[in-house]
Each structure stands twice: as C-alpha cells, then as structure tokens.
PDB file of C-alpha atoms and ligand atoms in Angstrom:
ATOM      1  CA  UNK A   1      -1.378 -19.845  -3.341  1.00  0.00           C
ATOM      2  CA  UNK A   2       0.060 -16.932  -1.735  1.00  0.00           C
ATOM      3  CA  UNK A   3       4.069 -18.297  -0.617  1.00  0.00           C
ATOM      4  CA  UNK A   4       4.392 -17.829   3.268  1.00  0.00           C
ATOM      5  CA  UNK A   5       5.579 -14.483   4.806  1.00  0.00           C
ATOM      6  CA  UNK A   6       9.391 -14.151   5.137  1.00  0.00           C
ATOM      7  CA  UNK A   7      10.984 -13.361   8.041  1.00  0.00           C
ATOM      8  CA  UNK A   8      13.843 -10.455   7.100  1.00  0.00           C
ATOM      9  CA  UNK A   9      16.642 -12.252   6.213  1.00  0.00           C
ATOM     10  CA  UNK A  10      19.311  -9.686   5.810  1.00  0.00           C
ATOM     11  CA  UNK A  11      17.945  -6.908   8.537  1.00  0.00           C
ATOM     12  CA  UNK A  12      15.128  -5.815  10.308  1.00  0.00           C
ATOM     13  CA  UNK A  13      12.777  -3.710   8.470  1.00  0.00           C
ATOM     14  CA  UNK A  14      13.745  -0.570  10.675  1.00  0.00           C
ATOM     15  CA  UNK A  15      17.139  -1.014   8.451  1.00  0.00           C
ATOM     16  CA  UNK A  16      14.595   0.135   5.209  1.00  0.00           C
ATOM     17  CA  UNK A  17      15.194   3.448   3.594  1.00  0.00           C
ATOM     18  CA  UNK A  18      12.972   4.740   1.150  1.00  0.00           C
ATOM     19  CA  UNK A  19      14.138   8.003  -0.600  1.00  0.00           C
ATOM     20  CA  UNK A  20      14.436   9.533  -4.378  1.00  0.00           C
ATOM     21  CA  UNK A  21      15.966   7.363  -6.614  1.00  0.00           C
ATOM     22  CA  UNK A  22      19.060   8.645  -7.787  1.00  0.00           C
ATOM     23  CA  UNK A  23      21.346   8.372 -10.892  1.00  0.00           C
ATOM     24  CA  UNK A  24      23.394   5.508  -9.631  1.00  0.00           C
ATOM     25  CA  UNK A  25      20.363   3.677  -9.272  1.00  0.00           C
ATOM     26  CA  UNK A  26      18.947   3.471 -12.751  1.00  0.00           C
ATOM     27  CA  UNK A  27      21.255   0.261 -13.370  1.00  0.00           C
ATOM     28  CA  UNK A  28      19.684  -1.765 -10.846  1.00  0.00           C
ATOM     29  CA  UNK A  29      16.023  -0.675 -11.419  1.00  0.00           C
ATOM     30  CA  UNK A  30      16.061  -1.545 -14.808  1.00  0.00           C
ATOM     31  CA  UNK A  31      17.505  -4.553 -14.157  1.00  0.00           C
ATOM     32  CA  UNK A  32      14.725  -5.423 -11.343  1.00  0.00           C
ATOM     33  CA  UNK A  33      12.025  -4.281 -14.151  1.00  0.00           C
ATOM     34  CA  UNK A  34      13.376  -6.191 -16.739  1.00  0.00           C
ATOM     35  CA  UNK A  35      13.579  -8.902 -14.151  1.00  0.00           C
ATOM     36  CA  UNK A  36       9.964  -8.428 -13.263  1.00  0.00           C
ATOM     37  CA  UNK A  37       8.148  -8.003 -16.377  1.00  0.00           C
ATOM     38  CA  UNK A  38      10.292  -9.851 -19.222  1.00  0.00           C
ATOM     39  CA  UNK A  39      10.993  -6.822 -21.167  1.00  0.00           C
ATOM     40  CA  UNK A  40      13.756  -4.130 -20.909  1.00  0.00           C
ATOM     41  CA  UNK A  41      13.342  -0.689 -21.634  1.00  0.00           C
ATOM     42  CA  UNK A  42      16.352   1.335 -20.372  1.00  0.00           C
ATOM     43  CA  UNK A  43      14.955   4.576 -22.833  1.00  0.00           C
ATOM     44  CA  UNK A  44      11.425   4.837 -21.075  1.00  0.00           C
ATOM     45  CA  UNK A  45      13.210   4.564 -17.180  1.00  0.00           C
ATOM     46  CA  UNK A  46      15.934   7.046 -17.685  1.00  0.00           C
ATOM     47  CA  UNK A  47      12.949   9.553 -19.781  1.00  0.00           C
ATOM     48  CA  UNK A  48      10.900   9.229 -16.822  1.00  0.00           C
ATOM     49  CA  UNK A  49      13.420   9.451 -14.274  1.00  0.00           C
ATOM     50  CA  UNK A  50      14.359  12.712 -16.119  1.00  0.00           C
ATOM     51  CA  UNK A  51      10.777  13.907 -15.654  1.00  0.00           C
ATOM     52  CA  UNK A  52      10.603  13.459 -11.832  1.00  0.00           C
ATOM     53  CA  UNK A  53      13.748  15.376 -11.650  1.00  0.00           C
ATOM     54  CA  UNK A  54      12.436  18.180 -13.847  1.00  0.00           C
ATOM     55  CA  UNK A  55       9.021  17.940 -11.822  1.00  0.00           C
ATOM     56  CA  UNK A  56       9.864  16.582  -7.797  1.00  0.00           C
ATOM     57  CA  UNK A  57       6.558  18.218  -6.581  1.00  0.00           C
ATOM     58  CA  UNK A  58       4.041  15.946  -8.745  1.00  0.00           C
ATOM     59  CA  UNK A  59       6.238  13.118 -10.122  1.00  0.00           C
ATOM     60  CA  UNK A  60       8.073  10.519  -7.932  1.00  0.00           C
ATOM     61  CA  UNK A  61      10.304   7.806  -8.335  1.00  0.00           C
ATOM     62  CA  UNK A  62      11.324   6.297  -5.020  1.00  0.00           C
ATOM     63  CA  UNK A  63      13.439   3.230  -3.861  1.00  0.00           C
ATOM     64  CA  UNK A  64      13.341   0.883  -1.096  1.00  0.00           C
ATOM     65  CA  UNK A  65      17.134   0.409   0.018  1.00  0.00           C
ATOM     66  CA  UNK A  66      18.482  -2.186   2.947  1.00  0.00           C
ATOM     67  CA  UNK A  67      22.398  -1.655   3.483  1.00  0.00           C
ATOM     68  CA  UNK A  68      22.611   0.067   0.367  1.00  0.00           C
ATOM     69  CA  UNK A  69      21.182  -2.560  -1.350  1.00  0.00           C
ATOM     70  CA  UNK A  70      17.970  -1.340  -3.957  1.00  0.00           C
ATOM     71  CA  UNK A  71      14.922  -3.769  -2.936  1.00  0.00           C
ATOM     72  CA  UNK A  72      12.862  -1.705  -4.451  1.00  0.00           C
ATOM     73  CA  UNK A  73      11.229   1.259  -6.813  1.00  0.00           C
ATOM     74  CA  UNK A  74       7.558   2.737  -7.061  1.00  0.00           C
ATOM     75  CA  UNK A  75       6.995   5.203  -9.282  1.00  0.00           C
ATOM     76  CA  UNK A  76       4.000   7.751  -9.569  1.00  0.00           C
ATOM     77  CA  UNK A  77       2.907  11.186 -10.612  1.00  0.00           C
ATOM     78  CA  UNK A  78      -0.233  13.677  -9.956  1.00  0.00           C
ATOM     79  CA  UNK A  79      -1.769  14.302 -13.043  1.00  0.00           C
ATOM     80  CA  UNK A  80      -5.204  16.785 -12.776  1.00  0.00           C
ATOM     81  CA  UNK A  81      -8.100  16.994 -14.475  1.00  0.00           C
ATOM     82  CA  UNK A  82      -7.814  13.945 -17.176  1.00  0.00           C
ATOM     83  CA  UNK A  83     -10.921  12.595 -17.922  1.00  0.00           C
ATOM     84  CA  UNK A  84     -12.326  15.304 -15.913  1.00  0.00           C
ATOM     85  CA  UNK A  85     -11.349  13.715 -13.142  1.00  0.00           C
ATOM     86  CA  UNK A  86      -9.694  16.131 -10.018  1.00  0.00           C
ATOM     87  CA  UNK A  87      -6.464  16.306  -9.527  1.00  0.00           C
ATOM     88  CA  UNK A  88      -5.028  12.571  -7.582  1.00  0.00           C
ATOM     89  CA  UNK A  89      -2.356  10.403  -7.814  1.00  0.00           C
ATOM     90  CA  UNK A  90      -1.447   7.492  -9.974  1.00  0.00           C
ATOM     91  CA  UNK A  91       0.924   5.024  -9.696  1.00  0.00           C
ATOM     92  CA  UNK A  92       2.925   3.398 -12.430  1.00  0.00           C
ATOM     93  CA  UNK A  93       4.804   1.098 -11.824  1.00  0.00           C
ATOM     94  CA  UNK A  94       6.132  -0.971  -8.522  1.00  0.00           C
ATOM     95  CA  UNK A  95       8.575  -3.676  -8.031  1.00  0.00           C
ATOM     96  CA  UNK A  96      10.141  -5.756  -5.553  1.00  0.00           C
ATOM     97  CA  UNK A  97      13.209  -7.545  -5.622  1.00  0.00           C
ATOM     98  CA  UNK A  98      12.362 -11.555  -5.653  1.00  0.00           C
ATOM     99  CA  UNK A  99      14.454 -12.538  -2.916  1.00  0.00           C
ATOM    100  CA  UNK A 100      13.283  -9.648  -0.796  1.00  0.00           C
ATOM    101  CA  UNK A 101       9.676  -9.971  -1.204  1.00  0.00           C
ATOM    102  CA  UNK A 102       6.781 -10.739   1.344  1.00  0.00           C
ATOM    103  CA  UNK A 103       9.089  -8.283   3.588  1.00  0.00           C
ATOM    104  CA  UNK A 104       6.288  -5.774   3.473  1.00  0.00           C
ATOM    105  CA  UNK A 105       8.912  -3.674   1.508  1.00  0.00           C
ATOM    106  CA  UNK A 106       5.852  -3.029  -1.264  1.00  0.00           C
ATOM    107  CA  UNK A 107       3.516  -2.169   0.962  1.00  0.00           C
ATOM    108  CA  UNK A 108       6.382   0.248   2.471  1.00  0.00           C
ATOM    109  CA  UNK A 109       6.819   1.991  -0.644  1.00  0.00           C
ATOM    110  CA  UNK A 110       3.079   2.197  -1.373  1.00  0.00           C
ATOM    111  CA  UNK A 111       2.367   4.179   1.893  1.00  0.00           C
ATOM    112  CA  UNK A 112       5.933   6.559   0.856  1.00  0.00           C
ATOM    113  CA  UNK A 113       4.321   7.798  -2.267  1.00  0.00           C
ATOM    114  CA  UNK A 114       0.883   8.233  -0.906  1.00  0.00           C
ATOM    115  CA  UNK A 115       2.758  10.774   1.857  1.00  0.00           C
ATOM    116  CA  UNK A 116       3.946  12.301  -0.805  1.00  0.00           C
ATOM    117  CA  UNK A 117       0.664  12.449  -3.022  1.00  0.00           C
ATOM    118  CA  UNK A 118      -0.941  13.710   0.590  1.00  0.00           C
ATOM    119  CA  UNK A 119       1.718  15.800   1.165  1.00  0.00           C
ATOM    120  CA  UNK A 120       1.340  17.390  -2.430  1.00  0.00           C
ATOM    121  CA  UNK A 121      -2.473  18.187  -1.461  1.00  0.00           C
ATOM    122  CA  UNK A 122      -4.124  14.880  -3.114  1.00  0.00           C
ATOM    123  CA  UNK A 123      -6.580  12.985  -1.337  1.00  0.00           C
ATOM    124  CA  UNK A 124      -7.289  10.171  -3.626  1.00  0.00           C
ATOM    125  CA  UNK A 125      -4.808   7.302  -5.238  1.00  0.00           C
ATOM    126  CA  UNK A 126      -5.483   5.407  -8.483  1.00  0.00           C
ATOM    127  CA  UNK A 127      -3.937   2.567 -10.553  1.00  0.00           C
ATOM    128  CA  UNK A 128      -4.143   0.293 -13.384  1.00  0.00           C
ATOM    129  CA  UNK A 129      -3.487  -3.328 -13.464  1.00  0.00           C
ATOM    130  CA  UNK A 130      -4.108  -5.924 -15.903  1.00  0.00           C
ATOM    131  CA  UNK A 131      -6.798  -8.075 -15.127  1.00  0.00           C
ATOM    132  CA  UNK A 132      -5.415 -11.118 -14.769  1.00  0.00           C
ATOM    133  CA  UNK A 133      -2.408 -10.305 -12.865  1.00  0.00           C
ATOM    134  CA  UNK A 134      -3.690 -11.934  -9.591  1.00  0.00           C
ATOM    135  CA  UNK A 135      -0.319 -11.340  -7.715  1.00  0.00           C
ATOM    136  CA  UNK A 136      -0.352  -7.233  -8.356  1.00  0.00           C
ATOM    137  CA  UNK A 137      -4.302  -7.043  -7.397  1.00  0.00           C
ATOM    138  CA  UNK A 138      -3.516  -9.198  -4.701  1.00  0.00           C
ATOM    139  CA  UNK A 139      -1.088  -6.291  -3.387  1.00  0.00           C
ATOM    140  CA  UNK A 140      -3.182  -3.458  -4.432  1.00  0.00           C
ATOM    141  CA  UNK A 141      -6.077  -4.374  -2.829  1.00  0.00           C
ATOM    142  CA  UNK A 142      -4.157  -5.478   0.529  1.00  0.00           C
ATOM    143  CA  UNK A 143      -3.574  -2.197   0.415  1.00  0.00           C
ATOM    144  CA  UNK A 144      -7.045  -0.712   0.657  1.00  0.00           C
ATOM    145  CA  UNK A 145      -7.566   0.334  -3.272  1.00  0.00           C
ATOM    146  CA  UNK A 146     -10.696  -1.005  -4.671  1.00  0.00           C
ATOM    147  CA  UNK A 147     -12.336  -0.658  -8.250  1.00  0.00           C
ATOM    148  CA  UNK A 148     -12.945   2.747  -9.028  1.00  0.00           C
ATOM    149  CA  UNK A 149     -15.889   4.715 -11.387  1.00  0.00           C
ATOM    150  CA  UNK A 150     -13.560   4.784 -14.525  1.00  0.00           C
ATOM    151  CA  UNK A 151     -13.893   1.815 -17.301  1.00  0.00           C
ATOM    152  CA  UNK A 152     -10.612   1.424 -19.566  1.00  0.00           C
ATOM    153  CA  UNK A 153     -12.003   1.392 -23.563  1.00  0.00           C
ATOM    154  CA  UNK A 154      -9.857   0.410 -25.944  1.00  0.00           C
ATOM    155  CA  UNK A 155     -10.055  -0.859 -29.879  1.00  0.00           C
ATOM    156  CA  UNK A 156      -7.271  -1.714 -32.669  1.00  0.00           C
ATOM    157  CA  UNK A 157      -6.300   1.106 -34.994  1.00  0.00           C
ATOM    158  CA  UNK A 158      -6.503   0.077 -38.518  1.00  0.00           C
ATOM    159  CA  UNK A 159      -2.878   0.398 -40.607  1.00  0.00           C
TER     160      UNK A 159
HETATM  161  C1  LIG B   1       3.498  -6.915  -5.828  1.00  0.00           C
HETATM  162  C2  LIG B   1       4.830  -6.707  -5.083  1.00  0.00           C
HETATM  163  C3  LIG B   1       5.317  -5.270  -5.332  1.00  0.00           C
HETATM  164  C4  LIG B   1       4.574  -6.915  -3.588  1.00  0.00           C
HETATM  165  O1  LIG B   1       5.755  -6.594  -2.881  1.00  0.00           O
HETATM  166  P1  LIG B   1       6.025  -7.235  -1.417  1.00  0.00           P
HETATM  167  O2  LIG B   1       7.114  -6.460  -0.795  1.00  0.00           O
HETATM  168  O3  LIG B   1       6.222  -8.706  -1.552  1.00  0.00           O
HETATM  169  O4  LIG B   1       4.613  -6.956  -0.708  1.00  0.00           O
HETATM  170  P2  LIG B   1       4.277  -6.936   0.852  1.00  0.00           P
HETATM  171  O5  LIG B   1       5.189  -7.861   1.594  1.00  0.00           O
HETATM  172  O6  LIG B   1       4.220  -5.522   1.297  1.00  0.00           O
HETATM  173  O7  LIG B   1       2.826  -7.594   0.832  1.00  0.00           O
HETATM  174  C5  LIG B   1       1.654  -6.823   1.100  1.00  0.00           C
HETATM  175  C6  LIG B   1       0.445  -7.667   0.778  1.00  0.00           C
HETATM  176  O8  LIG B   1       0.366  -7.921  -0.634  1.00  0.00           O
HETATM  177  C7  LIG B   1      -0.257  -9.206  -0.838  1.00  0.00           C
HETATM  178  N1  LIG B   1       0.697 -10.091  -1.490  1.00  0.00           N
HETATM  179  C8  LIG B   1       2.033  -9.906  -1.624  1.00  0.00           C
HETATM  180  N2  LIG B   1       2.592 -10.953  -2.295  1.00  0.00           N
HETATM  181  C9  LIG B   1       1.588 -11.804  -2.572  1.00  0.00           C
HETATM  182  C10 LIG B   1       1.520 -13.061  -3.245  1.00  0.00           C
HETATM  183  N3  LIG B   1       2.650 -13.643  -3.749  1.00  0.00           N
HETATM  184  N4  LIG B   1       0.334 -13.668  -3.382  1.00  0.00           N
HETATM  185  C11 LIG B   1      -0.796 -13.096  -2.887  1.00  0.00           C
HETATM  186  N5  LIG B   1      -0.810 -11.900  -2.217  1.00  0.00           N
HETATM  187  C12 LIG B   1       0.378 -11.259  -2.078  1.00  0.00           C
HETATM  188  C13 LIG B   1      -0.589  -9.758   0.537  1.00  0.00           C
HETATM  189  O9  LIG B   1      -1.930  -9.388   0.876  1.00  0.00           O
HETATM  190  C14 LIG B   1       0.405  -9.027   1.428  1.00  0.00           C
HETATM  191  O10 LIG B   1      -0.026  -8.883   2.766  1.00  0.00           O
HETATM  192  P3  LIG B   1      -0.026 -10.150   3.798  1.00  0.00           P
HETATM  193  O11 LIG B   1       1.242 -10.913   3.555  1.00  0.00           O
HETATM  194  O12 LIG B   1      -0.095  -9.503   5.138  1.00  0.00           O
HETATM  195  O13 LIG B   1      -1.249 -10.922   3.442  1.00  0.00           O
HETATM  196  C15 LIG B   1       5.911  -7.727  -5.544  1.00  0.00           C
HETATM  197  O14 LIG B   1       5.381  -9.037  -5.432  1.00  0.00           O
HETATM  198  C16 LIG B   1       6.345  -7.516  -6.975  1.00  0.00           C
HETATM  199  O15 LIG B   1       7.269  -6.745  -7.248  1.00  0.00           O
HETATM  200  N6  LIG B   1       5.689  -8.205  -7.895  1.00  0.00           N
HETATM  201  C17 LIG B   1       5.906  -7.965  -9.306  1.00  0.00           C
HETATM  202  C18 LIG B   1       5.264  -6.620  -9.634  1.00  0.00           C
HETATM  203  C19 LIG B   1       5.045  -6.380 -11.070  1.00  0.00           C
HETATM  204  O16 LIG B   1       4.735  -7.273 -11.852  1.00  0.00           O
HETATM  205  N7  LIG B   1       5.212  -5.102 -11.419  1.00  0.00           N
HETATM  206  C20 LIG B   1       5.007  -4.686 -12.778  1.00  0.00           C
HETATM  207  C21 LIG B   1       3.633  -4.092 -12.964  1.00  0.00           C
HETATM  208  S1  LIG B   1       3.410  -2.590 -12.031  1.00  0.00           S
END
C-alpha cells in the first residue's frame, strides 16, 4: 500500500531547485543510488556524468536540491533512430531521497527533463522498468507514460 503523502517537512516545495548536477554532487548521488538500489557503482556515475558534460544538448543529469541539500537526481539522454525508432528521450535512472519522498520531488524532476527533451525538439519520452518493480511503475505511470510498441528480447550467451 502506497505510504500517505508527506507534508514538506523541511520547506515548502517553492524552496526546490532543480538544475545540472555538478561535480560536488557526485558524492551524494552515488550514495542515494547505492542507497536505492543495493549496489554501488561510483565508475558508471562519474562516466556518465562525464558524458552529459561532453554532450549538455542531448544528455542530462539533473538534481532536485532544498537548502542545498541533494533530494534528488534524474538522469536521461536523446538517443535517435535506435531500433528505427525517431529521435525521443529516455530516461535512466531516477531517485529520491527516502526521507524526502512523496514530496512530489520525482514527479518535479520528471517534468525538468521532459522541458529539456521538449526543449531539445523531442516530442515523445520513453523508459524501462523492471516488471515487478511496482513502486517505479507506480511513479511512471502517475506520470502519464504508458506501455509503448517496443517488446524487450533477451536470451543467455553461452561461455
Ligand atoms: C519513484 C520515486 C522516484 C518517486 O519519487 P517521489 O518524490 O516520492 O514521487 P512523487 O511524490 O512525485 O509521487 C508521484 C506519484 O508517484 C506515485 N508514487 C510515489 N510513491 C509511491 C509509492 N510508495 N507507492 C505507490 N505509488 C507511489 C504516486 O502516484 C504519486 O502521486 P500521488 O501521491 O499523487 O498519488 C521514489 O520513490 C524513488 O526514488 N524510488 C526508488 C527509485 C528506484 O528504485 N530507482 C532505481 C531505478 S530507476
């Protein structure tokens, strides 16, 4: 069962910023990604916060700050013609810090990179979850995303 909304502890949400994520940030996100999914990987944040520097017109990596606290982090990028589909925008990755959740902080940094997908002359936004990670679909789809014509295929590679 979904736990009830929170009333903003700290600040109102008015007190939000969302902006790039900077260098002085990467400490805290992967901390809130290790946090979130069990498993750190310091190499694969700092490589792909490397890439939206090199790239700031098709790959973001935002953050959701409250009195320069980070709350937050979505990252995304708009990748074209990949299984001949036209160019839109995908998202990676989101997180929200635990305390600070149910603050609409997510759904904050959900509309800030699809501006900036818009923005960049997309008009369509695309994920991938795992199936059975009710609390992610949950937020996707309160957000207006819905299944989409692409099936995911997979199979083991033999050693
Ligand atoms: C998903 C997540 C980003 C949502 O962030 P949030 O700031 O709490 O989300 P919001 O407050 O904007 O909630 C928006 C909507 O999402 C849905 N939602 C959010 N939390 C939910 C929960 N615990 N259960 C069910 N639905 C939920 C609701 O529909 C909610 O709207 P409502 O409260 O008006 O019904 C946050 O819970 C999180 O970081 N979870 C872990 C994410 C993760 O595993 N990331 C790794 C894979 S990408």
């Amino acid at each position: 069962m979904k736990p009830a909304r929170k009333a903003p502890a700290a600040a109102s949400p008015e007190d939000l910023s969302i902006g790039p994520a900077s260098p002085g940030d990467m400490r805290q996100i992967i901390r809130l990604d290790a946090q979130t999914t069990a498993n750190a990987k310091p190499k694969y944040w700092h490589r792909r916060f490397e890439a939206c520097q090199a790239n700031p017109s098709e790959q973001f990596f935002l953050v959701a700050k409250r009195g320069g606290a980070l709350l937050g982090f979505i990252v995304g990028e708009i990748r074209a013609w990949e299984f001949g589909s036209p160019p839109c925008g995908w998202v990676f990755a989101i997180a929200v810090d635990p305390e600070a959740r149910l603050e609409s902080i997510g759904s904050s940094l959900f509309q800030a990179i699809c501006d900036r997908f818009r923005a960049a002359g997309v008009a369509k936004v695309r994920t991938m979850i795992a199936r059975d990670h009710q609390l992610i679909l949950s937020f996707f789809r309160s957000q207006g995303m819905m299944g989409g014509p692409f099936v995911e295929l997979e199979m083991e590679l033999d050693e």
